[in-house]
CSV table of C-alpha atoms in Angstrom, one decimal:
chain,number,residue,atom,x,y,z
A,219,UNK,CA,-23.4,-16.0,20.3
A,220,UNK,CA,-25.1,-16.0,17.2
A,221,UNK,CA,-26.5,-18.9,16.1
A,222,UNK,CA,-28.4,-20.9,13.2
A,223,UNK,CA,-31.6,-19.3,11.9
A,224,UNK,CA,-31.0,-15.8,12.5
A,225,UNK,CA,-30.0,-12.7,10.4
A,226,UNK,CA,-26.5,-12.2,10.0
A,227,UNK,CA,-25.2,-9.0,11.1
A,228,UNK,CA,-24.6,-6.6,8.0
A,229,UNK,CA,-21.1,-5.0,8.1
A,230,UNK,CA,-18.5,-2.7,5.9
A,231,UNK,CA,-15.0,-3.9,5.7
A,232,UNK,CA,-12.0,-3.0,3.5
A,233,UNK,CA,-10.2,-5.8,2.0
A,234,UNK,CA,-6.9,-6.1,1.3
A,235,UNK,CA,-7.3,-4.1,-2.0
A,236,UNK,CA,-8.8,-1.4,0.1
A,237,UNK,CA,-12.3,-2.1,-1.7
A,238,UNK,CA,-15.0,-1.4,0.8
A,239,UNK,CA,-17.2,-5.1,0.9
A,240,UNK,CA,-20.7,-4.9,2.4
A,241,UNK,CA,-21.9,-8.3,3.1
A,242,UNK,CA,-25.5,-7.0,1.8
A,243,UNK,CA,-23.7,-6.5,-1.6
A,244,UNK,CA,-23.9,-10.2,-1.6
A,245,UNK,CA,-27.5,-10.9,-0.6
A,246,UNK,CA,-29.8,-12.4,-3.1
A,247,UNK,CA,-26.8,-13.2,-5.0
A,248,UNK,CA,-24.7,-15.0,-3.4
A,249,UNK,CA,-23.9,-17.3,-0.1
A,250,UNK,CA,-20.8,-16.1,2.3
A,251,UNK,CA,-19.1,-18.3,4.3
A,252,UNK,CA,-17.6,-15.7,6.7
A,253,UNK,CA,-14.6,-17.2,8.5
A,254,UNK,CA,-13.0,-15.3,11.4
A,255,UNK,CA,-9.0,-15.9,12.1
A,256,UNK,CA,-6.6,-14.5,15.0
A,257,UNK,CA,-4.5,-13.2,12.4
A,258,UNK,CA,-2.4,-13.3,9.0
A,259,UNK,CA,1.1,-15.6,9.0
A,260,UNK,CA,-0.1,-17.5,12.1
A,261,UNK,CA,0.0,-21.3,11.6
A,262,UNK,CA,-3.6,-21.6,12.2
A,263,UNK,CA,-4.6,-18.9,9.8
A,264,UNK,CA,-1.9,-20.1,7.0
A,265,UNK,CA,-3.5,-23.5,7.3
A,266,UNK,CA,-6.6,-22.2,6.9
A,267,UNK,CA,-6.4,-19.7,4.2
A,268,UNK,CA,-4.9,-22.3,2.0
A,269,UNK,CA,-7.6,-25.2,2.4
A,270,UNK,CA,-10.0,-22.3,2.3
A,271,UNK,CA,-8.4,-20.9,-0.8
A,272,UNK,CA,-7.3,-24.2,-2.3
A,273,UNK,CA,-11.3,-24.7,-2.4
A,274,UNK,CA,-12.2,-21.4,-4.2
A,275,UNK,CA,-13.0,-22.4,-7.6
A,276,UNK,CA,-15.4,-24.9,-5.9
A,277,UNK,CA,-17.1,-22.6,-3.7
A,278,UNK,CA,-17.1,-19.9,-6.3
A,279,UNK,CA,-18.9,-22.7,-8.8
A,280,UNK,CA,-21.6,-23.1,-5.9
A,281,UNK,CA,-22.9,-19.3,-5.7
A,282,UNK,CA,-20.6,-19.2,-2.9
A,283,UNK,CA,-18.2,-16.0,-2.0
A,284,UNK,CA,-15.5,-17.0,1.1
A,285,UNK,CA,-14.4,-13.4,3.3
A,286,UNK,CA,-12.0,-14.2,5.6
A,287,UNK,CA,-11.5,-11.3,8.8
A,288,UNK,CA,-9.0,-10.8,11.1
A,289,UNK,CA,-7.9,-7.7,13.4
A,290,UNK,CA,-4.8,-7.7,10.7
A,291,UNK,CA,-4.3,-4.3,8.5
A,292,UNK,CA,-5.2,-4.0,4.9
A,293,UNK,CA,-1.8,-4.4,4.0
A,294,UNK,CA,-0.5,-6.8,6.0
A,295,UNK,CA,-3.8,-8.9,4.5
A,296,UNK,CA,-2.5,-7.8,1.2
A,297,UNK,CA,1.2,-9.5,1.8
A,298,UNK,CA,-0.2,-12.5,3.4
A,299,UNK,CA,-2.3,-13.1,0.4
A,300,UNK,CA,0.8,-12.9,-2.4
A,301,UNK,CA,2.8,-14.8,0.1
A,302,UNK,CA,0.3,-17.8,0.1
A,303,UNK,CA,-1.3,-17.0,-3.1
A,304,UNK,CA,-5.2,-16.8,-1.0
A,305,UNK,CA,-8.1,-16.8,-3.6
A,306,UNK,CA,-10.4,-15.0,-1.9
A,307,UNK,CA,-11.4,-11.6,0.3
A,308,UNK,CA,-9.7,-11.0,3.1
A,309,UNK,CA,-10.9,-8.5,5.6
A,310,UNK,CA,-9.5,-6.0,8.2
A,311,UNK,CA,-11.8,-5.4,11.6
A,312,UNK,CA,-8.8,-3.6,13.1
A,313,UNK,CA,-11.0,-1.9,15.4
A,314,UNK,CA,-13.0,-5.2,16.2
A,315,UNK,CA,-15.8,-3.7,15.2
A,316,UNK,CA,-17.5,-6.3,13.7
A,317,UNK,CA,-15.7,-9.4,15.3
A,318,UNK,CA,-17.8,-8.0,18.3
A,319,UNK,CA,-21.1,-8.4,16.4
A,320,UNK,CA,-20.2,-11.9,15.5
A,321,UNK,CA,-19.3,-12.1,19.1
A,322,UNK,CA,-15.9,-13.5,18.1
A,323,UNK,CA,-13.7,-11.6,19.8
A,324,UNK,CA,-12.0,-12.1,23.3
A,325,UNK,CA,-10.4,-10.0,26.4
A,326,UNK,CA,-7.3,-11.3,27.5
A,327,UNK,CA,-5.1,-10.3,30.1
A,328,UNK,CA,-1.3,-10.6,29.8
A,329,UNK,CA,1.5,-9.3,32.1
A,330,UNK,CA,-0.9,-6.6,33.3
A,331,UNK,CA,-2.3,-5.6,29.7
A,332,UNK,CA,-5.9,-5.9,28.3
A,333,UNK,CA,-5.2,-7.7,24.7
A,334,UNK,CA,-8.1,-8.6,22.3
A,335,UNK,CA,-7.8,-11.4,20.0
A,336,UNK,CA,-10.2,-13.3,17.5
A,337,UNK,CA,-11.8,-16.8,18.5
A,338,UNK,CA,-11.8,-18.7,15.3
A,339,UNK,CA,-15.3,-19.0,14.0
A,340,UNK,CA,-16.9,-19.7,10.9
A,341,UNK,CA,-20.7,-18.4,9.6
A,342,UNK,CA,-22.2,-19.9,6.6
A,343,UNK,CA,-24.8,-17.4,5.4
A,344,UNK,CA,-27.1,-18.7,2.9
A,345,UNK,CA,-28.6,-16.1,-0.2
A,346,UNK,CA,-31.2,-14.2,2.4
A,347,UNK,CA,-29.0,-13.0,4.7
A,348,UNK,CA,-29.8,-16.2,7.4
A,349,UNK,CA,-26.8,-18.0,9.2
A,350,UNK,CA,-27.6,-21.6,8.2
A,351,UNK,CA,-24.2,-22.5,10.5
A,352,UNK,CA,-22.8,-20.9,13.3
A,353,UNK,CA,-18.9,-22.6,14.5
A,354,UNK,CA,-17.4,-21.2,17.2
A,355,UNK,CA,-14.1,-22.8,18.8
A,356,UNK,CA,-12.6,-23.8,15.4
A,357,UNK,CA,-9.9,-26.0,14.4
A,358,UNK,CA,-8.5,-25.2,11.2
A,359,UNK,CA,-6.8,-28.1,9.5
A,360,UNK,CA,-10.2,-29.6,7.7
A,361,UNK,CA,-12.4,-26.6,8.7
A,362,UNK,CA,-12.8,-26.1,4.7
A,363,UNK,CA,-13.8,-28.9,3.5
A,364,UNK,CA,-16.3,-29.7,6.6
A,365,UNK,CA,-17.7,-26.0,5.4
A,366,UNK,CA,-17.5,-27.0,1.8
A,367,UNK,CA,-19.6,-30.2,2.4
A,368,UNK,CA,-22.5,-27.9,4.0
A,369,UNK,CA,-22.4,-25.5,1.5
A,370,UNK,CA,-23.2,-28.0,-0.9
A,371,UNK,CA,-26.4,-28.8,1.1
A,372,UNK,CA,-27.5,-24.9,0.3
A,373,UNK,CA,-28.4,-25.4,-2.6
């Protein structure tokens, strides 16, 4: 697990635009709060998008960019976000590449089959580069205000 204080692992992702987003595009501009989700049209991950997105303005007003990532395709990230009307990046780690640096993502075994799916988790990584909050085992009705509040701590 990572956790508070260390570097944040840097990454390349398409969106849902098929734009290629490093998170060191961000650094020394901007804070991320990097949320990881088991995937788009869930009810966790609607709920979540939507306080996440509902906050954007806010976060963007803060120095603050939100990247949401899920296993999920670019274009099902791409329907999910006109469907809900999301504000902000979503990413596909369809090969879990990076969910496994974030150490976010989990074997299970079902009727015989290996699956892997995201534990929802949430990294607030401030201008440097350094996770100033590391949330694994999230719940996500409230999640984006509770990031929101810390966020405004960062200064």
């Amino acid at each position: 697990m990572l956790k508070n204080g260390e570097i944040a692992p840097d990454f390349a992702l398409h969106d849902a635009r098929m734009q290629l987003i490093r998170l060191s595009d961000y650094q020394g501009q901007h804070h991320v709060v990097l949320y990881f989700f088991s995937r788009d049209h869930s009810p966790g991950g609607i709920t979540e998008a939507v306080e996440f997105s509902d906050r954007a303005e806010t976060f963007k007003s803060l120095g603050t960019v939100v990247l949401g990532v899920s296993l999920d395709d670019c274009l099902s990230h791409e329907a999910f976000q006109d469907e809900h009307g999301i504000e902000f990046g979503l990413l596909s780690d369809a090969e879990g590449e990076v969910s496994r640096l974030y150490h976010v993502l989990r074997e299970t075994a079902a009727v015989g089959m290996v699956k892997y799916a995201i534990e929802r988790s949430t990294f607030v990584i401030d201008r440097q580069g350094v996770i100033r909050h590391a949330f694994y085992h999230v719940l996500p009705k409230g999640h984006a205000a509770e990031i929101l509040s810390l966020v405004k701590q960062l200064g």
